[in-house]
XYZ file of C-alpha atoms in Angstrom:
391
model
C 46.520 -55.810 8.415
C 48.203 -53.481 10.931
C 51.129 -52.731 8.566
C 48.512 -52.235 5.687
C 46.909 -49.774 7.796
C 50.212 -48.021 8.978
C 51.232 -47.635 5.316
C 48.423 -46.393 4.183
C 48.599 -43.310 6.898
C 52.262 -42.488 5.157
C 50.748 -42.840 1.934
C 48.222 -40.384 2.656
C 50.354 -38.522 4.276
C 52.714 -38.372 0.886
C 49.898 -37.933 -0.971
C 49.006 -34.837 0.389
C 52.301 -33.152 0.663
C 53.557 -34.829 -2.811
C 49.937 -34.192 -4.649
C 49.572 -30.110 -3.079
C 53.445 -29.631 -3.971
C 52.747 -31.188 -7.707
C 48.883 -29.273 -8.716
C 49.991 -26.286 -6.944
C 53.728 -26.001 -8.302
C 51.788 -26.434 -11.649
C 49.161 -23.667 -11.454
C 51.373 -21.426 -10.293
C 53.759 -22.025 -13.354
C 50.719 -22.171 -15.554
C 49.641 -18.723 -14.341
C 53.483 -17.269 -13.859
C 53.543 -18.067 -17.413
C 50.476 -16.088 -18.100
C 51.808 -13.210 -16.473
C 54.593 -13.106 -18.449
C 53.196 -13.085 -21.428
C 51.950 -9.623 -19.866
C 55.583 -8.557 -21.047
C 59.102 -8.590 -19.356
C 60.020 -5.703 -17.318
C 56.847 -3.972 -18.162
C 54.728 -1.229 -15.948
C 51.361 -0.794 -16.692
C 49.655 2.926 -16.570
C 46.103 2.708 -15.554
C 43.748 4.655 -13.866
C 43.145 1.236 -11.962
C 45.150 -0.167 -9.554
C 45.727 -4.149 -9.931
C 46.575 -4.760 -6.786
C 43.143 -5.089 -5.214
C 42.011 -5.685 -2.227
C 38.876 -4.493 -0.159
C 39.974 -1.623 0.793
C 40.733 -0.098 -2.886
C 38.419 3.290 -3.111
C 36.603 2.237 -6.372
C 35.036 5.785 -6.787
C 38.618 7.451 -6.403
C 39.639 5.171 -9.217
C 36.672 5.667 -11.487
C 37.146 9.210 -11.550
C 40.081 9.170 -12.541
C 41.224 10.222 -15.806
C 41.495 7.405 -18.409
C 45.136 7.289 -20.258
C 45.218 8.939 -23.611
C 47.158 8.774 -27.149
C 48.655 11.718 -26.754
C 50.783 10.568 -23.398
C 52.299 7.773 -25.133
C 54.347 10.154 -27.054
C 55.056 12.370 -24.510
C 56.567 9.676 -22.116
C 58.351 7.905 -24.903
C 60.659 11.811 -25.138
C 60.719 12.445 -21.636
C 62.078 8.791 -20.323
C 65.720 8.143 -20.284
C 65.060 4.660 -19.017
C 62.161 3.554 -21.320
C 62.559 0.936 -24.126
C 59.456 1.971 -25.869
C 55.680 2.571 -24.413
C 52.360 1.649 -25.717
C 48.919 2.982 -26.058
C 46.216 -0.107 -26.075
C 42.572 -0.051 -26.197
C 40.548 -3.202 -25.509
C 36.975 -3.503 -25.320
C 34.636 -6.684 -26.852
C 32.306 -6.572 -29.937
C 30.729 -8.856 -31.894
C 32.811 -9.667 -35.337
C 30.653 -11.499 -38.953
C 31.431 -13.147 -41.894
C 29.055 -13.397 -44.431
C 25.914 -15.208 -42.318
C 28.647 -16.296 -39.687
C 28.275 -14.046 -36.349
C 30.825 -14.530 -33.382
C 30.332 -12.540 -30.484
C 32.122 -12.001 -27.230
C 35.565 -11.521 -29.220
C 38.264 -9.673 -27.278
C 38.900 -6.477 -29.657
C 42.458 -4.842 -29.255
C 43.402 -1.543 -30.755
C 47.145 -1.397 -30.467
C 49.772 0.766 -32.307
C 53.280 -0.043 -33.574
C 54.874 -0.523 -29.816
C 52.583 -3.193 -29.500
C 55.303 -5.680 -31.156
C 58.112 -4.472 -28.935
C 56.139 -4.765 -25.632
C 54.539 -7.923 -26.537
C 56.136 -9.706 -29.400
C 53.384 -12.029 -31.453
C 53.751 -15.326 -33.163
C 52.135 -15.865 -36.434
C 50.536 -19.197 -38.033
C 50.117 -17.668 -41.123
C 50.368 -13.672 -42.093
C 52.215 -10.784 -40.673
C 52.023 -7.757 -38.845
C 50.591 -4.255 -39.593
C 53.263 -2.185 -41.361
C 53.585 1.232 -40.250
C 51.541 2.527 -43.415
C 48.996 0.631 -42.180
C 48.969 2.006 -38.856
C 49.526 5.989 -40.023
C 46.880 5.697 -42.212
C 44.563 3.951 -39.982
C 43.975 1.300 -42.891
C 40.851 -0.954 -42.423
C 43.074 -4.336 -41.528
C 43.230 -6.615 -38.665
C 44.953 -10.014 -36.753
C 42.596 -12.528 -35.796
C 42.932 -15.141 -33.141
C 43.767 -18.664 -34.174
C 40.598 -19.965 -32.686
C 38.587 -17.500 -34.361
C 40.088 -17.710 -37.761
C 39.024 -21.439 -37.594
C 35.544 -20.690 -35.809
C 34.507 -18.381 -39.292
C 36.531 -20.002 -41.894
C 37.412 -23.917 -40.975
C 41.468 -23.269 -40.814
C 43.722 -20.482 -40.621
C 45.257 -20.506 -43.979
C 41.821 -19.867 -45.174
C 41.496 -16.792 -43.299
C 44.320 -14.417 -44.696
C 42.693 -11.965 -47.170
C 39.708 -12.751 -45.900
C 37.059 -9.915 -44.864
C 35.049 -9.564 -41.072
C 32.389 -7.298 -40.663
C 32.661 -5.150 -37.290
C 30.651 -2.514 -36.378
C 29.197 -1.809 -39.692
C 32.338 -1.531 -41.551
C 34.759 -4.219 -42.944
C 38.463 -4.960 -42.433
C 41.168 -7.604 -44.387
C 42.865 -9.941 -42.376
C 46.575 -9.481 -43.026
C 47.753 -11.817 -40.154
C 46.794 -14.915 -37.989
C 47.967 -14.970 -34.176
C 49.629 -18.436 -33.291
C 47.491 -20.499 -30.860
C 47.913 -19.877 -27.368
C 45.853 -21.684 -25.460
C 43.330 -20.295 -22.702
C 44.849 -17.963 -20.447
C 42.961 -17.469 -17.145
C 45.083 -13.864 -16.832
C 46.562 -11.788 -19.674
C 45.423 -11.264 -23.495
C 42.848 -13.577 -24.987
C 44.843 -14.074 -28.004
C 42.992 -17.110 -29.863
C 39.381 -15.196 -29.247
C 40.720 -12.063 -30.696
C 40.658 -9.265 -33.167
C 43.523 -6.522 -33.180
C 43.510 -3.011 -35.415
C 45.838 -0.159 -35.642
C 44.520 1.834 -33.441
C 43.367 5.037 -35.419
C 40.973 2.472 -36.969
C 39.748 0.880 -34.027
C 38.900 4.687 -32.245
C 36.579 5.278 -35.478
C 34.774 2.086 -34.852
C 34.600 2.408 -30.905
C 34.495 5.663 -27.920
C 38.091 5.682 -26.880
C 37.551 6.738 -23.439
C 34.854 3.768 -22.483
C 37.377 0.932 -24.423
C 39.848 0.859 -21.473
C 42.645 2.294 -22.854
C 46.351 1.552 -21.129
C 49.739 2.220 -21.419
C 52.397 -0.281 -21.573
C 55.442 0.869 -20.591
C 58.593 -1.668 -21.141
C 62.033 -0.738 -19.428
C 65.419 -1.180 -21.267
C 67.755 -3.790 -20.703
C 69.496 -4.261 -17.133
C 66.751 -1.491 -16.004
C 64.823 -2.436 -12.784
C 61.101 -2.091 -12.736
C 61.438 0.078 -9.314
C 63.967 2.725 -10.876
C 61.503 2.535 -14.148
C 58.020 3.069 -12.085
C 59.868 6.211 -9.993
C 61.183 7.825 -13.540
C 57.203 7.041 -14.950
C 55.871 8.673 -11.696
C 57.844 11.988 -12.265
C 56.780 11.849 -15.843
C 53.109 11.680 -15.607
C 52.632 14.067 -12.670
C 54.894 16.437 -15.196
C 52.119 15.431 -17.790
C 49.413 15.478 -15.751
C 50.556 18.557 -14.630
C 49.631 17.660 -10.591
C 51.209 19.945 -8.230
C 52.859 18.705 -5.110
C 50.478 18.317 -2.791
C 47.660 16.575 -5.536
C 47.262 12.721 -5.193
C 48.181 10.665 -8.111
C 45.443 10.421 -10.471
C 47.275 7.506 -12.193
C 48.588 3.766 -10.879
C 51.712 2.324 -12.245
C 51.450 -1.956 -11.817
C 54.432 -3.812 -11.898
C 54.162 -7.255 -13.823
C 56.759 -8.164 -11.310
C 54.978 -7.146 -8.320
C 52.165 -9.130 -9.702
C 54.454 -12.124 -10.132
C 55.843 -12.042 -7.074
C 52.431 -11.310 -4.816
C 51.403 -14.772 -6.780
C 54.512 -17.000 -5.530
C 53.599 -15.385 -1.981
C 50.291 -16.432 -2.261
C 50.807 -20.380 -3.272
C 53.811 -20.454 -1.010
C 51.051 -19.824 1.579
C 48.762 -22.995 -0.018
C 52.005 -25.024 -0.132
C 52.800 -24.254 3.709
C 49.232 -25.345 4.299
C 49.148 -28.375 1.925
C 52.441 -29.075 4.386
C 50.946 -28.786 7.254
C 47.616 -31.302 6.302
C 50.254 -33.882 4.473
C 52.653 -33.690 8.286
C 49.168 -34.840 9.738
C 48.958 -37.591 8.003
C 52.382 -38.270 8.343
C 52.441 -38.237 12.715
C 49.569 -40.416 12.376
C 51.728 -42.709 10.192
C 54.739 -42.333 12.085
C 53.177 -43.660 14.998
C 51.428 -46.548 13.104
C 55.000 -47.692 11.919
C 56.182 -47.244 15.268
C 53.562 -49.238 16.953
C 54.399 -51.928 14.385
C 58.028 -51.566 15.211
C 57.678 -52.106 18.872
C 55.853 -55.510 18.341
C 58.606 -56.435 16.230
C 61.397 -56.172 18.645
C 58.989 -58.444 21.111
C 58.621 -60.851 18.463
C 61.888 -61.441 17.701
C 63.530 -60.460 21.421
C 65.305 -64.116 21.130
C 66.337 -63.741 17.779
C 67.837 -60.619 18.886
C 69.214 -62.251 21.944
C 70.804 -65.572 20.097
C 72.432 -62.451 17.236
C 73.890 -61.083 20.288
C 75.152 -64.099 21.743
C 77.131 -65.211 18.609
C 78.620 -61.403 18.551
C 76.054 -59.320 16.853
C 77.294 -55.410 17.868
C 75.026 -52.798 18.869
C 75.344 -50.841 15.952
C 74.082 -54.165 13.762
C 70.774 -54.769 15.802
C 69.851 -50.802 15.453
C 70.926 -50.579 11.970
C 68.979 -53.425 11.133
C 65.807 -52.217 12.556
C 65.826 -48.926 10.966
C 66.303 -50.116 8.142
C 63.169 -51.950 8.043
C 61.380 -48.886 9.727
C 62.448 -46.692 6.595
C 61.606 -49.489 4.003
C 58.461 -49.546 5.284
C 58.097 -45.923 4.968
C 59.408 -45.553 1.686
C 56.735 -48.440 0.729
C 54.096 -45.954 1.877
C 55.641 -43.406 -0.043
C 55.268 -45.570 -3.149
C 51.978 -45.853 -2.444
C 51.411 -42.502 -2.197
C 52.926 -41.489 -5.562
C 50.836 -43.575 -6.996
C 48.111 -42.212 -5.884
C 49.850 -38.883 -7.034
C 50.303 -39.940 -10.144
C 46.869 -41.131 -10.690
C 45.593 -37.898 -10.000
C 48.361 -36.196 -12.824
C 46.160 -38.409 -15.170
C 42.839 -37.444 -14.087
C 44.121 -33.413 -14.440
C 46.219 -33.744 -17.181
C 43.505 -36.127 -19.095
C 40.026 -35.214 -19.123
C 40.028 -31.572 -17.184
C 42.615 -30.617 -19.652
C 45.094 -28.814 -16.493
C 49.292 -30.480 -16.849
C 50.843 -31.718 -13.642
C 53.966 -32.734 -13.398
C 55.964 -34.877 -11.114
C 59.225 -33.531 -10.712
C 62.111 -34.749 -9.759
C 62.994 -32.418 -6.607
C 59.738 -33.900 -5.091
C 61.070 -37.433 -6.060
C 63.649 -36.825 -3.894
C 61.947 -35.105 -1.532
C 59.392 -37.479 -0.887
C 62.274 -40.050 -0.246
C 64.049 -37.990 1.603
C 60.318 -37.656 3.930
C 60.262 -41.327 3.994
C 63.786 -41.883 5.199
C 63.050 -39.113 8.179
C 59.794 -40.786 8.929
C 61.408 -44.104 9.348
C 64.221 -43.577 11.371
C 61.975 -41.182 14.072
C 59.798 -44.287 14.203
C 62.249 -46.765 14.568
C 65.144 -45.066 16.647
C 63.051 -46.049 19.919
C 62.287 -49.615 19.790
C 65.175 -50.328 17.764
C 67.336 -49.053 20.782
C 65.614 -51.041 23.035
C 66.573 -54.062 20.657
C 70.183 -53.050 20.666
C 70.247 -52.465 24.078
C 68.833 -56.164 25.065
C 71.262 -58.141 27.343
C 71.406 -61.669 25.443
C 70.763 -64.142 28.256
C 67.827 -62.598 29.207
C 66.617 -62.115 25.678
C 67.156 -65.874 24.704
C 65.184 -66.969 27.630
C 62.168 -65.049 26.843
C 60.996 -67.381 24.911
């Protein structure tokens, strides 16, 4: 009974460090991934500023002008550093076919950049063609979760017709299924049109329009947002001493404020699991130290026939770690129990890697010989006479 209970303090103990390490490590890839389907080396030109925070002036931001059409080209001839930039409005509406209605959908009015920034897969279809998009041609992409929402599979959706906003537009193209995204585009609950279509259908300057600005190759996205500064106070045509009336947000800065902030959960998950572990340590200890009494003339008659030092402490600590790593087992379990339970019915991966495999034994191993180094010196330490005679 007081082993079980001292293992089951290291178990928790694993648990915690071993389970935090494992869901958090996950989210954070999950969303890291999300982010960079925002686009690689990418700066985003918004009147908004993504950074948040409570102490962003909202009413400095609203009034702000919103990004237009017309800057898209004018960046795209003035940067030296640029790859290509693009203009994006996005906004929601409600999208038919025949007596089906869908509403909520995420509507995106892109132009040909869009494929350069953000590159899309395809289950069945293609992309606009840049007819299409000069002439402002009454065509769209539809999410792959949409596609099968209005017409049972997405092979059945390509020619197809959707009624939005009173008029009606052919679906040339179905976007590959993506999965939900808890940041970034809502590409299976989506429509996209060129975008002089989509400004006839909806008022540009309430449909949040962006630009997406993507740096070349072997560019950095500091050197890129201090060339895009330059440029849109040019364009803007601010003078020195006038604020920016524009924010430039880094998908990099964004990716790296989120590894800063579960680095700060993991150091905390740390902290709760090390806990657990003292507690455990001193359990296993405890048990330790009863040990040694138990078997003082054991230890003594070992001696006496020329057991060394180094034999009676090894020995020892190597039960003190076994029964560690025992606890760690137990813990993974428990670890691994809970990968089901996220992975299974709530539908979120975890993983187990195999850094924190090694980690956790490498925990266990630590935890054993701090608990044992005490009383197992006191065992190699025992003068054999008096140890025999104990008994």
């Amino acid at each position: 009974m007081r082993t079980a209970l001292s293992l089951t303090g290291v178990a928790f103990g694993i648990f915690c460090i071993i389970g935090v390490l494992a869901t958090v490590g996950s989210l954070e890839r999950n969303i890291q991934n999300e982010v960079n389907s925002l686009g690689s080396n990418t700066i985003y030109i918004d009147k908004w500023d993504y950074s948040g925070g409570p102490d962003q002036p909202i009413w400095k931001f609203r009034a702000r002008p919103t990004p237009k059409y017309e800057e898209a080209d004018m960046v795209r001839k003035r940067a030296v550093l640029l790859d290509d930039i693009s203009y994006l409005m996005q906004t929601q509406s409600s999208i038919s076919h025949n007596d089906d209605v869908l509403q909520s959908v995420s509507v995106y009015g892109i132009n040909e950049a869009q494929m350069v920034i953000q590159p899309l897969s395809f289950d069945q279809g293609r992309f606009f063609s840049p007819s299409e998009f000069n002439a402002g041609s009454n065509v769209c992409l539809i999410g792959f979760t949409n596609a099968e929402t209005l017409f049972g599979t997405a092979e059945r959706a390509l020619g197809k017709h959707i009624d939005i906003k009173g008029k009606k537009a052919t679906i040339v193209g179905v976007i590959k299924k993506e999965g939900k995204n808890m940041i970034g585009w809502d590409y299976d609950n989506c429509i996209m049109l060129p975008y002089k279509f989509c400004k006839q259908l909806f008022e540009e300057e309430w449909s949040n329009p962006i630009l997406i600005a993507k740096g070349k190759d072997g560019v950095t996205p500091a050197a890129l947002m201090d060339e895009l500064k330059g440029i849109m106070r040019q364009i803007r045509r601010l003078s020195p001493t006038q604020e920016d009336n524009f924010s430039l947000n880094s998908v990099e800065a964004f990716s790296k404020a989120i590894t800063g902030f579960f680095a700060t959960v993991n150091v905390v998950g740390a902290i709760i699991g090390g806990i657990s572990l003292i507690v455990g340590l001193f359990g296993i200890a405890n048990i330790m130290f009863v040990t040694v009494r138990e078997r003082t003339s054991i230890i003594g008659l070992k001696k006496a026939i020329g057991a060394k030092k180094g034999s009676i402490l090894f020995e020892f600590l190597m039960e003190a770690t076994i029964l560690c790593i025992m606890g760690g087992a137990m813990g993974l379990f428990f670890v691994w129990i809970l990968t089901l339970i996220l992975s299974g019915p709530l539908k979120f991966p975890v993983y187990i890697s195999i850094p924190m495999l090694i980690a956790t034994i490498v925990i266990c191993v630590a935890v054993g010989v701090l608990a044992g180094i005490i009383p197992a010196s006191q065992a190699a330490k025992m003068d054999p006479v008096a140890a025999i005679r104990s008994k």
